[in-house]
Coordinates of C-alpha atoms in Angstrom, one line a residue:
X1 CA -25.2 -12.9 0.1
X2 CA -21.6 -13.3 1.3
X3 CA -19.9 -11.5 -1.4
X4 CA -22.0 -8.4 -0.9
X5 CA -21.0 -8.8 2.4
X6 CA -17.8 -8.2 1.8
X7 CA -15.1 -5.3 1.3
X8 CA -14.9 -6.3 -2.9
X9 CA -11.3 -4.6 -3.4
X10 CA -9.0 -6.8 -2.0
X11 CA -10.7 -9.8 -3.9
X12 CA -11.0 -7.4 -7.1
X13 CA -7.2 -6.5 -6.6
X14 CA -5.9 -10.7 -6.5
X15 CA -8.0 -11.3 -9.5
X16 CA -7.1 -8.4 -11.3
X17 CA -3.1 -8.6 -10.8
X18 CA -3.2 -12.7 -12.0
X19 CA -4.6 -11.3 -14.9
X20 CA -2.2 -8.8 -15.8
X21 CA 0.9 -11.8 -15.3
X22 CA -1.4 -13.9 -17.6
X23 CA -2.8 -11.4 -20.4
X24 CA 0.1 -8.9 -21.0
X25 CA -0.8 -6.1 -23.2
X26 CA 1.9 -5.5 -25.6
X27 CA 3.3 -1.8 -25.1
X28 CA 1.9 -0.2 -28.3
X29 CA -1.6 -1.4 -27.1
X30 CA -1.7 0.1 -23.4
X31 CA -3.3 2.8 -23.1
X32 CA -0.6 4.0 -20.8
X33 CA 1.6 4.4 -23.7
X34 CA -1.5 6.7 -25.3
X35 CA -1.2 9.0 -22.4
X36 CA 2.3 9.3 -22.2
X37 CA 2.1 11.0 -25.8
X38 CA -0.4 12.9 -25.0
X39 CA 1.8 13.8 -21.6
X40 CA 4.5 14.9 -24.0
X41 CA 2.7 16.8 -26.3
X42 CA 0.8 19.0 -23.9
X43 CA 4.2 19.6 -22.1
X44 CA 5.4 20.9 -25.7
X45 CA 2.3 23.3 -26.0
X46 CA 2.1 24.7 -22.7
X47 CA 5.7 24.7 -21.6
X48 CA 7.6 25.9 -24.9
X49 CA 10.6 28.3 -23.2
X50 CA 12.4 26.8 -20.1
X51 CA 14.1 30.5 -20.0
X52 CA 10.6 32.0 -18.8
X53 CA 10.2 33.2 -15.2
X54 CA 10.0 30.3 -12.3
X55 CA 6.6 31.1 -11.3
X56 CA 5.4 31.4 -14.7
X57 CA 6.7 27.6 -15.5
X58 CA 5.6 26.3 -11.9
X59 CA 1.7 27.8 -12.5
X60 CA 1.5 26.2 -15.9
X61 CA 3.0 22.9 -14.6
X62 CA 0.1 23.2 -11.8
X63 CA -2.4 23.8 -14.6
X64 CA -1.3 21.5 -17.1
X65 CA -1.5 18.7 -14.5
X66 CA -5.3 19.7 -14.1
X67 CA -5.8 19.3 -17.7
X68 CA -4.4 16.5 -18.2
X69 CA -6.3 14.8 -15.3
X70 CA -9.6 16.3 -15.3
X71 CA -10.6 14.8 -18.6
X72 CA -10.5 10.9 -18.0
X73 CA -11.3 11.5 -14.4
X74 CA -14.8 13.1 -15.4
X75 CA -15.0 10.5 -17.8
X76 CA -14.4 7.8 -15.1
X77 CA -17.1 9.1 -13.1
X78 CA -19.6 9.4 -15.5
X79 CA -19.0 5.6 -16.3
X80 CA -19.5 5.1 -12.8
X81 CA -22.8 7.1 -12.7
X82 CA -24.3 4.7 -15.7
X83 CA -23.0 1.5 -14.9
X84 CA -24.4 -1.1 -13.8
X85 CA -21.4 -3.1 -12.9
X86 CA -19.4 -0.7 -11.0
X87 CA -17.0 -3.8 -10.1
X88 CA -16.5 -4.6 -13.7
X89 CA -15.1 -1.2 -14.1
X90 CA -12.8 -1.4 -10.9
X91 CA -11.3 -3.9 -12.4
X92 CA -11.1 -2.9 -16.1
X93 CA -9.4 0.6 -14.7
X94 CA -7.3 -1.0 -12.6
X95 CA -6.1 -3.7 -15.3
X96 CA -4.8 -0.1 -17.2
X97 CA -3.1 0.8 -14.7
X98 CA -0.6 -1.6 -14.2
X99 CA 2.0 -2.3 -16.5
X100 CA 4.9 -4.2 -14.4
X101 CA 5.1 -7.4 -16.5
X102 CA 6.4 -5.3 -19.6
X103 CA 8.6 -3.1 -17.3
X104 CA 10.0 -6.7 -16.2
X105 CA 10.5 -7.9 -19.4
X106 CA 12.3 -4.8 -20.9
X107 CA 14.7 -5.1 -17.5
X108 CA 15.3 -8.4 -18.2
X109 CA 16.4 -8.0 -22.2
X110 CA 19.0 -5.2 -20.7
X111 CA 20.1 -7.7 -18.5
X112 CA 20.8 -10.1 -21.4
X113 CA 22.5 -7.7 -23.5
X114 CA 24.6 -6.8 -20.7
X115 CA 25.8 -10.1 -20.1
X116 CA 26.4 -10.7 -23.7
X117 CA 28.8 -7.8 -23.5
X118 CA 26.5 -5.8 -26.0
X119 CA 26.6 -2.1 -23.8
X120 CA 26.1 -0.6 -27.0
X121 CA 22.5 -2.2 -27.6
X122 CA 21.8 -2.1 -23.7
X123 CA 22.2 1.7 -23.2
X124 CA 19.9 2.0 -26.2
X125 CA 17.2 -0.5 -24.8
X126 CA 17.5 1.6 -21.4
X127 CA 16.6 5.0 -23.1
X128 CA 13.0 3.7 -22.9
X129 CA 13.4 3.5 -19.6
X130 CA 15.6 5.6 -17.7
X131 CA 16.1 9.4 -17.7
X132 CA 19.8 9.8 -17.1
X133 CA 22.3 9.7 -19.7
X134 CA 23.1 6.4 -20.6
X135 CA 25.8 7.3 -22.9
X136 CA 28.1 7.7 -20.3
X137 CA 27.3 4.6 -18.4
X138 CA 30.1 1.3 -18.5
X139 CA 28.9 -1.8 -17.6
X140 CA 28.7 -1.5 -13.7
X141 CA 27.0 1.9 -14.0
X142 CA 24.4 0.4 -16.2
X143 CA 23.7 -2.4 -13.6
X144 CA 22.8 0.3 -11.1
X145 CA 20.8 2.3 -12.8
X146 CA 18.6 -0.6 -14.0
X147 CA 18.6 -1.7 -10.2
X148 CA 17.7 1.3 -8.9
X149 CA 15.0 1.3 -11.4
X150 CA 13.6 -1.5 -11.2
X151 CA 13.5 -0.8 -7.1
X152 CA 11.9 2.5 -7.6
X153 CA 9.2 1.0 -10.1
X154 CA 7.9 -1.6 -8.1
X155 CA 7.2 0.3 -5.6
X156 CA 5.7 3.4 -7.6
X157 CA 4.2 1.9 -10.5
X158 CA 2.9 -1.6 -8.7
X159 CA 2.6 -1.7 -5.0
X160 CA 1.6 2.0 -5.2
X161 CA -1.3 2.0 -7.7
X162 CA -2.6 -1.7 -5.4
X163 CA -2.1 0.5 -2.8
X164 CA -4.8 3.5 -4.1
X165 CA -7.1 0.5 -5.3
X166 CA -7.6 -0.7 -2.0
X167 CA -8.2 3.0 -0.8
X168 CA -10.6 4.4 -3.6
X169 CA -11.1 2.1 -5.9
X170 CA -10.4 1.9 -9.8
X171 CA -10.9 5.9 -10.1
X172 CA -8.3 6.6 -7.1
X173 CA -5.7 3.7 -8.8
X174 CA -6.0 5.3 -12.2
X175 CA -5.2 8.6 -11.7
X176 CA -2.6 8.2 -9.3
X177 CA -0.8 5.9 -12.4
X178 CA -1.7 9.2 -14.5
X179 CA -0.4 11.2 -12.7
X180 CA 2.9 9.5 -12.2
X181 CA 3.4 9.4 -16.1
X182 CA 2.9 13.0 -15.9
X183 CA 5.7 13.4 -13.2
X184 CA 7.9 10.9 -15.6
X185 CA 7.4 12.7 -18.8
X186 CA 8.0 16.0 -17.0
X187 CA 10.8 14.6 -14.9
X188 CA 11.9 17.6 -12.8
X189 CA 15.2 15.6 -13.4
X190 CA 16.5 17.4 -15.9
X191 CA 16.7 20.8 -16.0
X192 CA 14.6 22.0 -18.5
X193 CA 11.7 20.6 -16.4
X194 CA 12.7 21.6 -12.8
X195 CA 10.1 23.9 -12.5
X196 CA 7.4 23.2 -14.7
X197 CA 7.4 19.1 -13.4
X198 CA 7.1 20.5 -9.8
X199 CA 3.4 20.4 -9.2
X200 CA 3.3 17.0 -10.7
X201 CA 6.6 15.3 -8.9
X202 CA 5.2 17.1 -5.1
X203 CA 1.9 15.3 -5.9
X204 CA 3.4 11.8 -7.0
X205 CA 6.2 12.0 -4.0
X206 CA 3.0 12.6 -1.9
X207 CA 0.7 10.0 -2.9
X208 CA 4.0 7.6 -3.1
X209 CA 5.2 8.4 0.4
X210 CA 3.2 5.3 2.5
X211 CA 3.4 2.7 -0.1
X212 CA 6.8 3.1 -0.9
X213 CA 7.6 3.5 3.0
X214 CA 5.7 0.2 3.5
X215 CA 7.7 -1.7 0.6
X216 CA 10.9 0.0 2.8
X217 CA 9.8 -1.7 6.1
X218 CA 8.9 -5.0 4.3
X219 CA 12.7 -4.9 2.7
X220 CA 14.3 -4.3 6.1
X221 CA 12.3 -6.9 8.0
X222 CA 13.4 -9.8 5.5
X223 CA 17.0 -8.7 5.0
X224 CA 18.0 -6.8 8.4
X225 CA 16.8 -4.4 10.7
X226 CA 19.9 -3.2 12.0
X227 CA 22.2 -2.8 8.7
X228 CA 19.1 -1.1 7.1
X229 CA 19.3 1.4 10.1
X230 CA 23.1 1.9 9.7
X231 CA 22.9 2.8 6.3
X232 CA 20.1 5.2 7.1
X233 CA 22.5 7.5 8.8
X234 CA 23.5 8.6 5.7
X235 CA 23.4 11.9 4.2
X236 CA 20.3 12.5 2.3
X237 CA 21.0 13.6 -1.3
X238 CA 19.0 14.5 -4.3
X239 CA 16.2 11.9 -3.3
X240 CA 13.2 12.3 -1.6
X241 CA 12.9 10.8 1.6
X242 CA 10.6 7.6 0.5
X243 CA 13.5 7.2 -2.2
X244 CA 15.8 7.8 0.0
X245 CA 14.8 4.9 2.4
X246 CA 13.4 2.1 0.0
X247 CA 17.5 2.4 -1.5
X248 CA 18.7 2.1 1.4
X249 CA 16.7 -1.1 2.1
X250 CA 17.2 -2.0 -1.1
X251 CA 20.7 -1.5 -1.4
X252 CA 21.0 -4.2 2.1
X253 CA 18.7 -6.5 0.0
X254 CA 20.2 -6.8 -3.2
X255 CA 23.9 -6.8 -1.5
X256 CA 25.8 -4.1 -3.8
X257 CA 26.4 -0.4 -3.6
X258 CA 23.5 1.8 -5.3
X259 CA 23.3 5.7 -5.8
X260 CA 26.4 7.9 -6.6
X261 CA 27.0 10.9 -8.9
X262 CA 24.7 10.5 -12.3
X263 CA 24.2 12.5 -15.5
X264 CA 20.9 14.0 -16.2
X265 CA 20.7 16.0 -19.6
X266 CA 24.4 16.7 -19.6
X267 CA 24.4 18.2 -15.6
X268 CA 26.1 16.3 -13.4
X269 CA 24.0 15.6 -10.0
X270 CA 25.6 14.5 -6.7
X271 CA 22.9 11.7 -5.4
X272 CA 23.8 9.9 -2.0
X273 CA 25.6 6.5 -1.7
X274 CA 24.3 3.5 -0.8
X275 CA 27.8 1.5 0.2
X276 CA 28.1 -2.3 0.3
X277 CA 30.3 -4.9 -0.1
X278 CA 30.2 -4.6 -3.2
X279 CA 29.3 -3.0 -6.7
X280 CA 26.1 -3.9 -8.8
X281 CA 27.0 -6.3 -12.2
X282 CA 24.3 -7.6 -14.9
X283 CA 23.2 -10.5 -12.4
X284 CA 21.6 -8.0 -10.0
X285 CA 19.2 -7.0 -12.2
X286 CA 17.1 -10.3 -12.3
X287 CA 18.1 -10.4 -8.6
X288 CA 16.1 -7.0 -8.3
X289 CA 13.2 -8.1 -9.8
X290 CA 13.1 -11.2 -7.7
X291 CA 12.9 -8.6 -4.9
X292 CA 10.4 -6.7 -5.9
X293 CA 8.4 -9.8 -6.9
X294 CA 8.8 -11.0 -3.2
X295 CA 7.3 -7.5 -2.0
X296 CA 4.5 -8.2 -4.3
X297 CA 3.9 -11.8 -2.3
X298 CA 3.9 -10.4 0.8
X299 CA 1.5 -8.0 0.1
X300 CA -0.6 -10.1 -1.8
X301 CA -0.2 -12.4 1.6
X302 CA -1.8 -10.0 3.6
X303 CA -4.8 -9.0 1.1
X304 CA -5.7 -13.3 1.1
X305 CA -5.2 -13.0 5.1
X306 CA -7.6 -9.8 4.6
X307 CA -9.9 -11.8 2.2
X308 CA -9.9 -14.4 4.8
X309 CA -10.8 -12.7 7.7
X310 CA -13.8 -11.0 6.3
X311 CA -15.0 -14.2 4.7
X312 CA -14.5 -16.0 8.3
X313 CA -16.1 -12.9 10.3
X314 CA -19.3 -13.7 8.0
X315 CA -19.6 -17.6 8.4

């Protein structure tokens, strides 16, 4: 038959992120939001005294990333062993995995409250997603951070995890989602977590690096080559050289200064500029997500021409 024929992912993958726009799990339902308590709590257990020796926080980081992960991934596999629709489960694991519609929609309520000149009830709705201090942030600082993260998660939480489908399958997307919660929940960030989040943030950064360099290339082929290269002379501070890049292309597509000095638990942090014409205000929010949601076409694009090809090499 034709579809045994062919590579299943990509076609898994279109049907799998329509779904996800159409049947939005609400956030108390995901079982993302299950794991990120569970994150928490074993963080609490095995990492109780940030005052302990450096090594002693970075081997229990190592560990507890191990613990957390080998349960469902043995779980996973035995599902995998006994099922008779190995498919089916792709697509169910990969379905938990993604969870951008609800990041949109909390992005786009900040975006509201900001331009309804409620800061107040906009830093509070960003708590749930952002790990700086938002208590310090005025309107314009807000903007940017929300940018910024609505930049970073597309192309972590979304393009990444399609990214790992296509590679391994719903076992590969999974745990590289779990193991990006664990590197948010221990977010080497702040300070109490610099050393025990280490193992966790090196593995995610890691695993991150292609996809988000690819979502970097896409940005400057669509909004300019050359300015993207400009601002890529920069000084690299704070972020990681896949974040590093994607803001700079990001910062070129959206059209306002990014990055800049930020609070995180209380510590001031120098982080690189991103310089434009000029700086972020509520409108750039939605304008983010339109960017990222034009990523997400293009690479959907080129999984149909993928699909396509496959299908014609057959006939």
């Amino acid at each position: 038959m034709l579809w045994q024929s062919l590579w299943p992912e990509p076609i898994l993958l279109l049907v799998v992120v329509l779904l996800s726009q159409l049947l939005v799990l609400p956030s108390a339902y995901h079982p993302l939001t299950l794991f990120r308590f569970y994150a928490r709590q074993l963080g609490r257990k095995v990492h109780p005294d940030p005052n302990r020796p450096e090594n002693q926080q970075r081997l229990s980081g190592g560990l507890a990333v191990i613990v957390a992960l080998l349960p469902p991934a043995i779980v996973s596999v035995a599902l995998y062993m006994i099922s008779e629709l190995p498919l089916a489960l792709d697509a169910v694991l990969l379905y938990c995995s993604l969870d951008w519609p609800w990041q949109r929609r909390q992005m786009l309520e900040i975006g509201r409250s900001l331009q309804q000149q409620q800061l107040t009830l906009a830093r509070e709705q960003a708590t749930a997603i952002l790990v700086r201090d938002t208590s310090r942030l005025n309107l314009m600082g807000l903007s940017k951070a929300m940018v910024e993260s609505c930049i970073l998660r597309g192309g972590k939480q979304d393009l990444a995890v399609w990214f790992w489908f296509l590679l391994g399958g719903g076992i590969a997307a999974l745990l590289y989602r779990l193991l990006l919660e664990l590197s948010q929940q221990w977010n080497t960030k702040l300070p109490v977590n610099r050393q025990f989040g280490a193992a966790a943030s090196w593995l995610i950064d890691t695993m991150a690096a292609i996809p988000m360099l690819i979502v970097s290339m896409i940005l400057a082929l669509q909004y300019g080559i050359k300015t993207s290269l400009k601002q890529l002379r920069n000084q690299s501070l704070f972020f990681n050289r896949s974040a590093f890049y994607l803001l700079t292309c990001a910062s070129v597509a959206v059209g306002c200064s990014l990055g800049g000095p930020a609070y995180y638990g209380a510590v001031k942090i120098q982080r690189s500029r991103f310089i434009q014409h000029r700086q972020p205000g509520w409108q750039d929010i939605a304008r983010a997500i339109r960017i990222v949601h034009f990523v997400q076409l293009y690479f959907i694009l080129v999984v149909v021409g993928v699909v396509a090809a496959q299908v014609a090499l057959q006939l």
